C-alpha positions as YAML, in Angstrom:
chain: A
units: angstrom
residues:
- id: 1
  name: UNK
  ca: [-91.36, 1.99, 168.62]
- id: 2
  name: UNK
  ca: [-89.65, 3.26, 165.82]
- id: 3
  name: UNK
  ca: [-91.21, 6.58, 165.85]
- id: 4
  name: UNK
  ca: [-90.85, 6.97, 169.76]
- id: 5
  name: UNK
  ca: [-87.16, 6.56, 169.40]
- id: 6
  name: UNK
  ca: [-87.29, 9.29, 166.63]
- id: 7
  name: UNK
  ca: [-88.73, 11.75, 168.50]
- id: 8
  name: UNK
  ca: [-86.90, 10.83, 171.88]
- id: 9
  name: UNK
  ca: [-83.45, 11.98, 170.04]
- id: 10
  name: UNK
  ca: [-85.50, 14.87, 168.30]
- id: 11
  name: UNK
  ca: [-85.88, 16.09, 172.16]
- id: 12
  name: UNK
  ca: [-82.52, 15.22, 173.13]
- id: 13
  name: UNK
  ca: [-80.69, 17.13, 170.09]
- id: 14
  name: UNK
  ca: [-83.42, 20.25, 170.69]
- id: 15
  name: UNK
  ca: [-82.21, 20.48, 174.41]
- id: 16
  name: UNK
  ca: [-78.53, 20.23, 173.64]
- id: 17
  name: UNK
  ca: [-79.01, 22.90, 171.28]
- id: 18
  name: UNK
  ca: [-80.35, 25.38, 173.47]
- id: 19
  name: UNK
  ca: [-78.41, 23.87, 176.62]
- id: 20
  name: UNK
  ca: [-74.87, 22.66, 175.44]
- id: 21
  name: UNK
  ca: [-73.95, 26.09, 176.21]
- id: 22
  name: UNK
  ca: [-76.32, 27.87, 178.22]
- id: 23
  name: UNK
  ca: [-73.78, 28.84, 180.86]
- id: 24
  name: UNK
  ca: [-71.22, 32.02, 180.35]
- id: 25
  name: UNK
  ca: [-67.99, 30.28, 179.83]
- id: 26
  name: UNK
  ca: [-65.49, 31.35, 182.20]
- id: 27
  name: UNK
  ca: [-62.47, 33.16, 181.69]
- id: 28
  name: UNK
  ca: [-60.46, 32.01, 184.14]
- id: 29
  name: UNK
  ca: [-60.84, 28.40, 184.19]
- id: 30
  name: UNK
  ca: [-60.18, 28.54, 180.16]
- id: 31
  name: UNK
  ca: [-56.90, 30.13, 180.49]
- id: 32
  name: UNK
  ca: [-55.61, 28.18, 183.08]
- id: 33
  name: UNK
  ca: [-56.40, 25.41, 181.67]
- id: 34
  name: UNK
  ca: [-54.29, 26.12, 178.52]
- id: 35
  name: UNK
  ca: [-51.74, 27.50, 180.51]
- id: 36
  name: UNK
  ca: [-52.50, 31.22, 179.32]
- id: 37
  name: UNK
  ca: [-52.17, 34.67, 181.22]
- id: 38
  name: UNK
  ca: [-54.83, 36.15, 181.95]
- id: 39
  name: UNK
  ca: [-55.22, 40.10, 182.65]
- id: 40
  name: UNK
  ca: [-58.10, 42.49, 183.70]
- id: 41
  name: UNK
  ca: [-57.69, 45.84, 181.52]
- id: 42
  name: UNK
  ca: [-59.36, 49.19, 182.97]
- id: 43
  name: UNK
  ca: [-59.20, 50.41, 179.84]
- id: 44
  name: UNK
  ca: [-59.73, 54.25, 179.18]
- id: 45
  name: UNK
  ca: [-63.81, 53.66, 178.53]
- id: 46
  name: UNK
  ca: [-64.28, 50.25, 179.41]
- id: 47
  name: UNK
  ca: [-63.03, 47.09, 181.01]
- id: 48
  name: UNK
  ca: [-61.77, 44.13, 179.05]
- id: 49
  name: UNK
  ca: [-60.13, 40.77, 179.40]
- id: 50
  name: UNK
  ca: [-56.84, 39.73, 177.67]
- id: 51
  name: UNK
  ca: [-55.33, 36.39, 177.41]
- id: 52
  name: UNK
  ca: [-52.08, 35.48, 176.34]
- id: 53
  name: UNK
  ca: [-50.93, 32.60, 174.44]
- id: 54
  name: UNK
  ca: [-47.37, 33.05, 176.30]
- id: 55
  name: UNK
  ca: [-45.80, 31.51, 172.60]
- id: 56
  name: UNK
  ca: [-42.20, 31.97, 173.38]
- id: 57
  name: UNK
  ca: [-39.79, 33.32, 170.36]
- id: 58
  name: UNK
  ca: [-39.27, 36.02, 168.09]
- id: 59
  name: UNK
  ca: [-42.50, 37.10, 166.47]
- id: 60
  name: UNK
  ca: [-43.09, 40.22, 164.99]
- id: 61
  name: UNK
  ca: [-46.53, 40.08, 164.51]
- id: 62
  name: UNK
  ca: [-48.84, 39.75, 167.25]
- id: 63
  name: UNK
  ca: [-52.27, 37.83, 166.40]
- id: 64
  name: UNK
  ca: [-55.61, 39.03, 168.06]
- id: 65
  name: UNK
  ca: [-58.37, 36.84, 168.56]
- id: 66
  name: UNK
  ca: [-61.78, 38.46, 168.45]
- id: 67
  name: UNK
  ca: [-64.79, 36.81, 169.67]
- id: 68
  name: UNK
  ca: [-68.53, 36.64, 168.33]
- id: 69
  name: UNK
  ca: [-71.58, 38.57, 169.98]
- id: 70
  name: UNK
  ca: [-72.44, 36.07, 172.65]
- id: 71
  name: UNK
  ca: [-75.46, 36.54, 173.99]
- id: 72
  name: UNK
  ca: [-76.72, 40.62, 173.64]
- id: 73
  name: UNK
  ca: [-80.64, 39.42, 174.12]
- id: 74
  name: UNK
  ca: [-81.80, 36.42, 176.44]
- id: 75
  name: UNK
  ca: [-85.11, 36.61, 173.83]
- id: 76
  name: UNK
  ca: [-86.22, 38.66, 171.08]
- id: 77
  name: UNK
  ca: [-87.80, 41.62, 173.80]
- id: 78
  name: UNK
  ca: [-85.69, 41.10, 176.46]
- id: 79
  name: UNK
  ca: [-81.81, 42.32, 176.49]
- id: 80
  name: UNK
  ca: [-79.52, 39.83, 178.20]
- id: 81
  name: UNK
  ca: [-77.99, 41.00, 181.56]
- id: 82
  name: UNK
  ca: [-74.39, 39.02, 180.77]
- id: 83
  name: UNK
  ca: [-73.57, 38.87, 177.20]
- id: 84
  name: UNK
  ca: [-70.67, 36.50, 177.56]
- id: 85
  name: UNK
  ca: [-70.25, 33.83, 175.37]
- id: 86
  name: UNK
  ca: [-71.20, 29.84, 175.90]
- id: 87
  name: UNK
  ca: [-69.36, 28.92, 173.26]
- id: 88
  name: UNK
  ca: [-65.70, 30.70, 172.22]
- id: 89
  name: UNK
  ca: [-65.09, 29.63, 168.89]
- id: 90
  name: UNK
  ca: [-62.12, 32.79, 168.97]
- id: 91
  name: UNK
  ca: [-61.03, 31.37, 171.91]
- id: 92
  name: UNK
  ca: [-61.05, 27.54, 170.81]
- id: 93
  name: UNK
  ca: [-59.11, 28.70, 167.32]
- id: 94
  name: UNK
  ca: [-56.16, 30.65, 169.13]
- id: 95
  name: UNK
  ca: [-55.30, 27.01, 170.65]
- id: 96
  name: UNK
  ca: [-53.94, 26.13, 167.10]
- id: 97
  name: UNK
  ca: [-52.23, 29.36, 166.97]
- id: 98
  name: UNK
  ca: [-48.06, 28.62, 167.14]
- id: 99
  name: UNK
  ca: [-47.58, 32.57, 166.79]
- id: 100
  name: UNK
  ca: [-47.58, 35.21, 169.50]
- id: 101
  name: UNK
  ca: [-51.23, 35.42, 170.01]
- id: 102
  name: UNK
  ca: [-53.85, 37.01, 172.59]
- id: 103
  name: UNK
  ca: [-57.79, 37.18, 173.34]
- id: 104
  name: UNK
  ca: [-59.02, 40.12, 173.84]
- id: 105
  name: UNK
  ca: [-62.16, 40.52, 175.41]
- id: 106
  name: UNK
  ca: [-65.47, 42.78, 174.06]
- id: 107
  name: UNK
  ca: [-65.43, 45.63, 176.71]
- id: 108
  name: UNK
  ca: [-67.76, 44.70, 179.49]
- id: 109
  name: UNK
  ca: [-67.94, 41.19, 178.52]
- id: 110
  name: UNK
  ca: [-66.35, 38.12, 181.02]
- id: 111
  name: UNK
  ca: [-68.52, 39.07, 184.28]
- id: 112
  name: UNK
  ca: [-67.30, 42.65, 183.49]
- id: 113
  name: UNK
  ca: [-71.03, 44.00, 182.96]
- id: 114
  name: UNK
  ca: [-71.31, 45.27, 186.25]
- id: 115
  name: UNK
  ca: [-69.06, 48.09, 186.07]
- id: 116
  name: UNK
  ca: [-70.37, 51.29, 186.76]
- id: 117
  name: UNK
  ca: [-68.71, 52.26, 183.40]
- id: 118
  name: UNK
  ca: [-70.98, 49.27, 181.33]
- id: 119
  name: UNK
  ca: [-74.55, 49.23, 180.10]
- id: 120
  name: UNK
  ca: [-76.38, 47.12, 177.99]
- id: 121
  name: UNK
  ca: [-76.43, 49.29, 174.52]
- id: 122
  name: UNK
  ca: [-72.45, 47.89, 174.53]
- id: 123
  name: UNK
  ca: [-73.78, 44.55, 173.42]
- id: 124
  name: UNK
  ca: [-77.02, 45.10, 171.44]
- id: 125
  name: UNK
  ca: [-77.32, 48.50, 169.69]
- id: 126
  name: UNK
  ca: [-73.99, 49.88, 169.95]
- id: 127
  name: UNK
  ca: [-72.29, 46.61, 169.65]
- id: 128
  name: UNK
  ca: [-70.61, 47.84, 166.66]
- id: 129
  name: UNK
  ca: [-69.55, 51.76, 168.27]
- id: 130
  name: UNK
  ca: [-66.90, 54.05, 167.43]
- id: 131
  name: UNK
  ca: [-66.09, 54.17, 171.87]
- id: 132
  name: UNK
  ca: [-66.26, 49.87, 171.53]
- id: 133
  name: UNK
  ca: [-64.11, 50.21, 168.53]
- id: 134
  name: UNK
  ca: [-61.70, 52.90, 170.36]
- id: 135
  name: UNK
  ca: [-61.51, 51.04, 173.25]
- id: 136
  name: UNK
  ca: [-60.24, 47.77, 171.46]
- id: 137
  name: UNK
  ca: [-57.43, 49.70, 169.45]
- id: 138
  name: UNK
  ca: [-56.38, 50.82, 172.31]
- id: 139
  name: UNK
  ca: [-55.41, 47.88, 174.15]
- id: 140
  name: UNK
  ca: [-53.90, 46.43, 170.97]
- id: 141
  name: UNK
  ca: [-51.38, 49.19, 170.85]
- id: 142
  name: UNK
  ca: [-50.97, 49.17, 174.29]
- id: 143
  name: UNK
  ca: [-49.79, 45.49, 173.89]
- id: 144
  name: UNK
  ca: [-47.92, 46.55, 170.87]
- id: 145
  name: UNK
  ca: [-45.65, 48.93, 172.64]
- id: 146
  name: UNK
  ca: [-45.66, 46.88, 176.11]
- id: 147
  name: UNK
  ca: [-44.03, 43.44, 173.99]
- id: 148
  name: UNK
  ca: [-42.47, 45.61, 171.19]
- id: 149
  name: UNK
  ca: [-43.72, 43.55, 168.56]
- id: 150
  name: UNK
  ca: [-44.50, 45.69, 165.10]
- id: 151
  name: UNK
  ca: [-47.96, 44.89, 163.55]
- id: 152
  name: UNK
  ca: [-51.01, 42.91, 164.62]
- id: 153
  name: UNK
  ca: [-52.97, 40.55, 162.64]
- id: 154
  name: UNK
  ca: [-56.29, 39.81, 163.39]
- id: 155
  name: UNK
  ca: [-58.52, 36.57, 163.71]
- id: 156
  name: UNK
  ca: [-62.66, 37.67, 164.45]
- id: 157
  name: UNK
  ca: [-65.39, 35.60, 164.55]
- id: 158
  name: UNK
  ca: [-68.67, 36.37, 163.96]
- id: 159
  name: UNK
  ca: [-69.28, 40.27, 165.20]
- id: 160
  name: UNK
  ca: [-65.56, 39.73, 166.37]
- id: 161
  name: UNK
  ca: [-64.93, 39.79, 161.91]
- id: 162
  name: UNK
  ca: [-67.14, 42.77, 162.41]
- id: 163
  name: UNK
  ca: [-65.17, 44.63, 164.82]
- id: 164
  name: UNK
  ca: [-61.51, 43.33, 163.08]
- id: 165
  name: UNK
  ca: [-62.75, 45.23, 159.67]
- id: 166
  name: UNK
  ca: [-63.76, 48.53, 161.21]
- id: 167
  name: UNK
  ca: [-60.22, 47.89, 163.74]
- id: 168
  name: UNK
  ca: [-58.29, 47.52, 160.67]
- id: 169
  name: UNK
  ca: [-59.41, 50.36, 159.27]
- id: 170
  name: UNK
  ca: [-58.41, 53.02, 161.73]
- id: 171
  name: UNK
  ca: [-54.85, 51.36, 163.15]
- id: 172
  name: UNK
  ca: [-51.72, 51.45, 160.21]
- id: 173
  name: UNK
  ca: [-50.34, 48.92, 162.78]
- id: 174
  name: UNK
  ca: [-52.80, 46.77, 161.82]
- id: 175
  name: UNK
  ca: [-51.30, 44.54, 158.89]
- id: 176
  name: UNK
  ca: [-54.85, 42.80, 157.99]
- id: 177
  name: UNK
  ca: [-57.71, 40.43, 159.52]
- id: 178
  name: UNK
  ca: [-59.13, 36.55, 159.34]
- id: 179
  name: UNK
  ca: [-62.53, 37.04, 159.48]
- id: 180
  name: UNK
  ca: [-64.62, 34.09, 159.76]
- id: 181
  name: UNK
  ca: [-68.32, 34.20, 159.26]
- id: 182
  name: UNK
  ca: [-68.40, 37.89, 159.94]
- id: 183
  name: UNK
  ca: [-72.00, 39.38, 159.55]
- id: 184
  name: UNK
  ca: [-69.60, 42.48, 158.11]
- id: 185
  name: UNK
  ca: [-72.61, 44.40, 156.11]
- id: 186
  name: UNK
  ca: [-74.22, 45.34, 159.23]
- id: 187
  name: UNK
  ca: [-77.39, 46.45, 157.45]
- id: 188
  name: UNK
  ca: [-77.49, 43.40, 155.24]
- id: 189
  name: UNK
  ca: [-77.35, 41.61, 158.11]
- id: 190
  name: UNK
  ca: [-80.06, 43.50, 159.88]
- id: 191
  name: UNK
  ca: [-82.88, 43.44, 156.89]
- id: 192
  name: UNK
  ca: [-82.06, 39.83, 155.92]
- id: 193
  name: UNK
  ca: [-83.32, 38.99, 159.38]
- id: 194
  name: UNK
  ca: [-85.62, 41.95, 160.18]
- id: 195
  name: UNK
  ca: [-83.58, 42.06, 163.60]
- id: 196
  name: UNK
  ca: [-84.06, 46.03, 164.95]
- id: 197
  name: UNK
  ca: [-81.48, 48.19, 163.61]
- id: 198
  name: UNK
  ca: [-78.19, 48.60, 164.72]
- id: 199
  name: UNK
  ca: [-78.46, 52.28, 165.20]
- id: 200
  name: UNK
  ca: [-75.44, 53.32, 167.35]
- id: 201
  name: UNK
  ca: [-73.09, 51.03, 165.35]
- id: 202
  name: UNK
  ca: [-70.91, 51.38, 162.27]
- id: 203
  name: UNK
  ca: [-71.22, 49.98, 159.22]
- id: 204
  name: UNK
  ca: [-67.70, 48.25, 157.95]
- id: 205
  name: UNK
  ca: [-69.08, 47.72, 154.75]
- id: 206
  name: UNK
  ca: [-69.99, 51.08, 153.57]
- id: 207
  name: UNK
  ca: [-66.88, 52.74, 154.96]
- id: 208
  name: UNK
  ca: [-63.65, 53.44, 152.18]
- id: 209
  name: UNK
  ca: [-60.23, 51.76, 152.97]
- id: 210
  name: UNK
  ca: [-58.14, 54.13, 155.10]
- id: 211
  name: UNK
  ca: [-55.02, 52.02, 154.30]
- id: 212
  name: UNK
  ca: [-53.19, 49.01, 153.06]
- id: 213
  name: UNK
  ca: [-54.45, 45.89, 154.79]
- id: 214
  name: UNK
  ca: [-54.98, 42.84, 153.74]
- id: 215
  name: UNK
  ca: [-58.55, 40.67, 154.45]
- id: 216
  name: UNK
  ca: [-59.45, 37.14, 154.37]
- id: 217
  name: UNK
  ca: [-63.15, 36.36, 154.19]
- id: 218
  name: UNK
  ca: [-64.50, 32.58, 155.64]
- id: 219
  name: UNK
  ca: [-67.82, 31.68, 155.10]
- id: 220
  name: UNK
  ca: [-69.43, 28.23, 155.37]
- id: 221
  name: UNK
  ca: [-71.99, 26.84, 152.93]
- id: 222
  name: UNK
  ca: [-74.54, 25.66, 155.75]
- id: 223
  name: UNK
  ca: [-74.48, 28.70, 157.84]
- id: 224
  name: UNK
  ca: [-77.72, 30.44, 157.85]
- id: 225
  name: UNK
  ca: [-76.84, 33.52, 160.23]
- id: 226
  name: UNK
  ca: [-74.21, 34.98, 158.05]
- id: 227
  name: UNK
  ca: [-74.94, 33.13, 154.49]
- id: 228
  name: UNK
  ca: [-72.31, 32.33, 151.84]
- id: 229
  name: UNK
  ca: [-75.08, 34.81, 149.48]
- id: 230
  name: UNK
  ca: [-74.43, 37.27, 149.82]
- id: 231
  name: UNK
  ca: [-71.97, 37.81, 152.19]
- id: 232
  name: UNK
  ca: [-69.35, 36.43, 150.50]
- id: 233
  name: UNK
  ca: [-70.49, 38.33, 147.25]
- id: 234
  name: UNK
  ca: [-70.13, 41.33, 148.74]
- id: 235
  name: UNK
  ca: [-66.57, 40.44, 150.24]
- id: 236
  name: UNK
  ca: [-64.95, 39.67, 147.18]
- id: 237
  name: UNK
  ca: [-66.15, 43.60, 145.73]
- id: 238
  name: UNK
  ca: [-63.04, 44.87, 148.00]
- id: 239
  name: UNK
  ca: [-60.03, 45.27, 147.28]
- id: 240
  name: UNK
  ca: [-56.83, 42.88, 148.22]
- id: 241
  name: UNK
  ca: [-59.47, 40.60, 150.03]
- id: 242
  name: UNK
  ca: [-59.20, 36.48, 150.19]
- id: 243
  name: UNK
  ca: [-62.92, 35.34, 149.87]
- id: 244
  name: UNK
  ca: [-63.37, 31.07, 150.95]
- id: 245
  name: UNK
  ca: [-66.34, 28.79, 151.18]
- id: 246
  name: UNK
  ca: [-66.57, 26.02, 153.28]
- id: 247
  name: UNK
  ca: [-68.89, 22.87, 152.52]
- id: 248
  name: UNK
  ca: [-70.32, 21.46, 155.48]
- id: 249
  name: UNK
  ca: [-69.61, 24.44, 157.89]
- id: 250
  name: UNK
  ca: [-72.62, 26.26, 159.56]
- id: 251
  name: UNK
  ca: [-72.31, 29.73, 161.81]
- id: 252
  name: UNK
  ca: [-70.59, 27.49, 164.86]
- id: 253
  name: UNK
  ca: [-69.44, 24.31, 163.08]
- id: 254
  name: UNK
  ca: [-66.83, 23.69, 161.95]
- id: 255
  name: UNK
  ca: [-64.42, 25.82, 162.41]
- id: 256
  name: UNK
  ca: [-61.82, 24.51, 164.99]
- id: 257
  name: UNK
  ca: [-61.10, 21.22, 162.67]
- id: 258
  name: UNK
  ca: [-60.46, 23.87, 159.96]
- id: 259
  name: UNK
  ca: [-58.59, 25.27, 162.29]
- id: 260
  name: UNK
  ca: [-56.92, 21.60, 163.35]
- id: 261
  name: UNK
  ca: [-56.34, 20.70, 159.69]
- id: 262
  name: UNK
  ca: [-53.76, 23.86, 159.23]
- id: 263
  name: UNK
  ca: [-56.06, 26.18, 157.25]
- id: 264
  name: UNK
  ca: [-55.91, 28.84, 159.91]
- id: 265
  name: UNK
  ca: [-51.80, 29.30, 159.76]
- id: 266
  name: UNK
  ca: [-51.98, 29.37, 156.32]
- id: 267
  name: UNK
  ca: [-54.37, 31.99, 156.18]
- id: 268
  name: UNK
  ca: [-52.18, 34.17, 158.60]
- id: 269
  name: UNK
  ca: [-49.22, 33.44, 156.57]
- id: 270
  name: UNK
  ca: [-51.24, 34.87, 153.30]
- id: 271
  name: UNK
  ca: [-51.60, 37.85, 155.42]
- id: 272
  name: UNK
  ca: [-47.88, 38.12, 156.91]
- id: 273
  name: UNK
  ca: [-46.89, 37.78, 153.18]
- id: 274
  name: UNK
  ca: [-45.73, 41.18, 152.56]
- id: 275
  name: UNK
  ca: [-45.91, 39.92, 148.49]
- id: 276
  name: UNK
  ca: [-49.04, 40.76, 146.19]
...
């Protein structure tokens, strides 16, 4: 009997796993149930989403939440035809966010994907693009000079830490990035799981620092997509970088109780710091 019951919740936690979040979360519903705005950008390349936190005061950094991959493939052949995510850990963090803060969407992400404009190299091999990189920069200044606030911080997860390093990197308005379990040596990343290469992205990792900027590096010791070693070896080799380990955390958990518990403002405070 005792067995039985064993592999009964065996069954049950497989099919949560791979059906918790097996539906595209939607946009909408999420922002109105927080009581954010939410906007459709054209973009100059692309479409994107952006949410706003609507944080009333005076703020002069804004705070940019970037999400993870999503889904890019539905299997290991076969690319995904809606890459948006089932579960927005970005999204989930900027609820503990008591700054001026927004979500801004992948291009082509958020039911997006069928504009003429999108194709599916924009979430698999070219995730990671100078034109998806572009694109992104461009609605954060847009925002910038729209709200008149001065710098932005950013806050990526995942591929969102990705995109937030190579961001950083080309915007001087762009005071430094949170980046949480961020597979950020894309080729690393690539041979440690003998995944195809990433062959019309960039490569963060291996690119100089174009400016000043400040970085904060999360990792989590039971995460076995973007592992503590040797990502976070490699983080702490650059310069004015914040490098944390997290026991207990994995790839998905935990990050909104870090999150919860405080540890996200005072990251973003580190990085508003204009001190050494």
């Amino acid at each position: 009997m005792q067995g039985f019951i064993a592999t009964l919740l065996t069954l049950v936690t497989i099919g949560c796993l791979s059906g918790c979040y097996s539906q595209p979360i939607n946009i909408e519903e999420a922002a109105k149930a927080n009581r954010w705005d939410l906007s459709y950008q054209k973009g100059r390349h692309y479409p994107t989403v952006l949410v706003s936190s609507r944080v009333p005061g005076n703020h002069s950094n804004l705070h940019v939440y970037l999400e993870g991959d999503g889904l890019p493939w539905k299997t290991s052949k076969q690319i995904s035809s809606n890459p948006t995510p089932r579960n927005p850990v970005a999204l989930n963090l900027m609820k503990y966010d008591d700054g001026h803060a927004i979500y801004l969407g992948r291009p082509c992400y958020f039911g997006l994907h069928e504009d003429s404009r999108c194709n599916p190299s924009l979430w698999t091999f070219a995730r990671y693009s100078e034109s998806v990189v572009q694109e992104l920069n461009n609605a954060i200044d847009r925002y910038l000079d729209q709200t008149g606030l001065n710098h932005a911080i950013l806050v990526g997860f995942s591929g969102g830490g990705t995109l937030a390093l190579l961001l950083a990197n080309r915007n001087p308005r762009i005071k430094g990035a949170l980046m949480i379990a961020p597979n950020f040596d894309t080729s690393e990343w690539v041979r440690l799981h003998d995944y195809s290469t990433l062959n019309a992205s960039l490569n963060p990792a291996r690119e100089p620092k174009a400016h000043p900027y400040k970085e904060v590096f999360w990792f989590g010791e039971e995460d076995v997509n973007v592992p503590a070693i040797p990502f976070a070896g490699i983080a702490k080799q650059r310069t004015d970088a914040q490098v944390r380990r997290f026991k207990h955390v994995d790839h998905a958990c935990c990050w909104e109780d870090l999150a919860q518990s405080g540890e996200l403002q005072r990251a973003l405070r580190w990085i508003e710091d204009d001190g050494p």
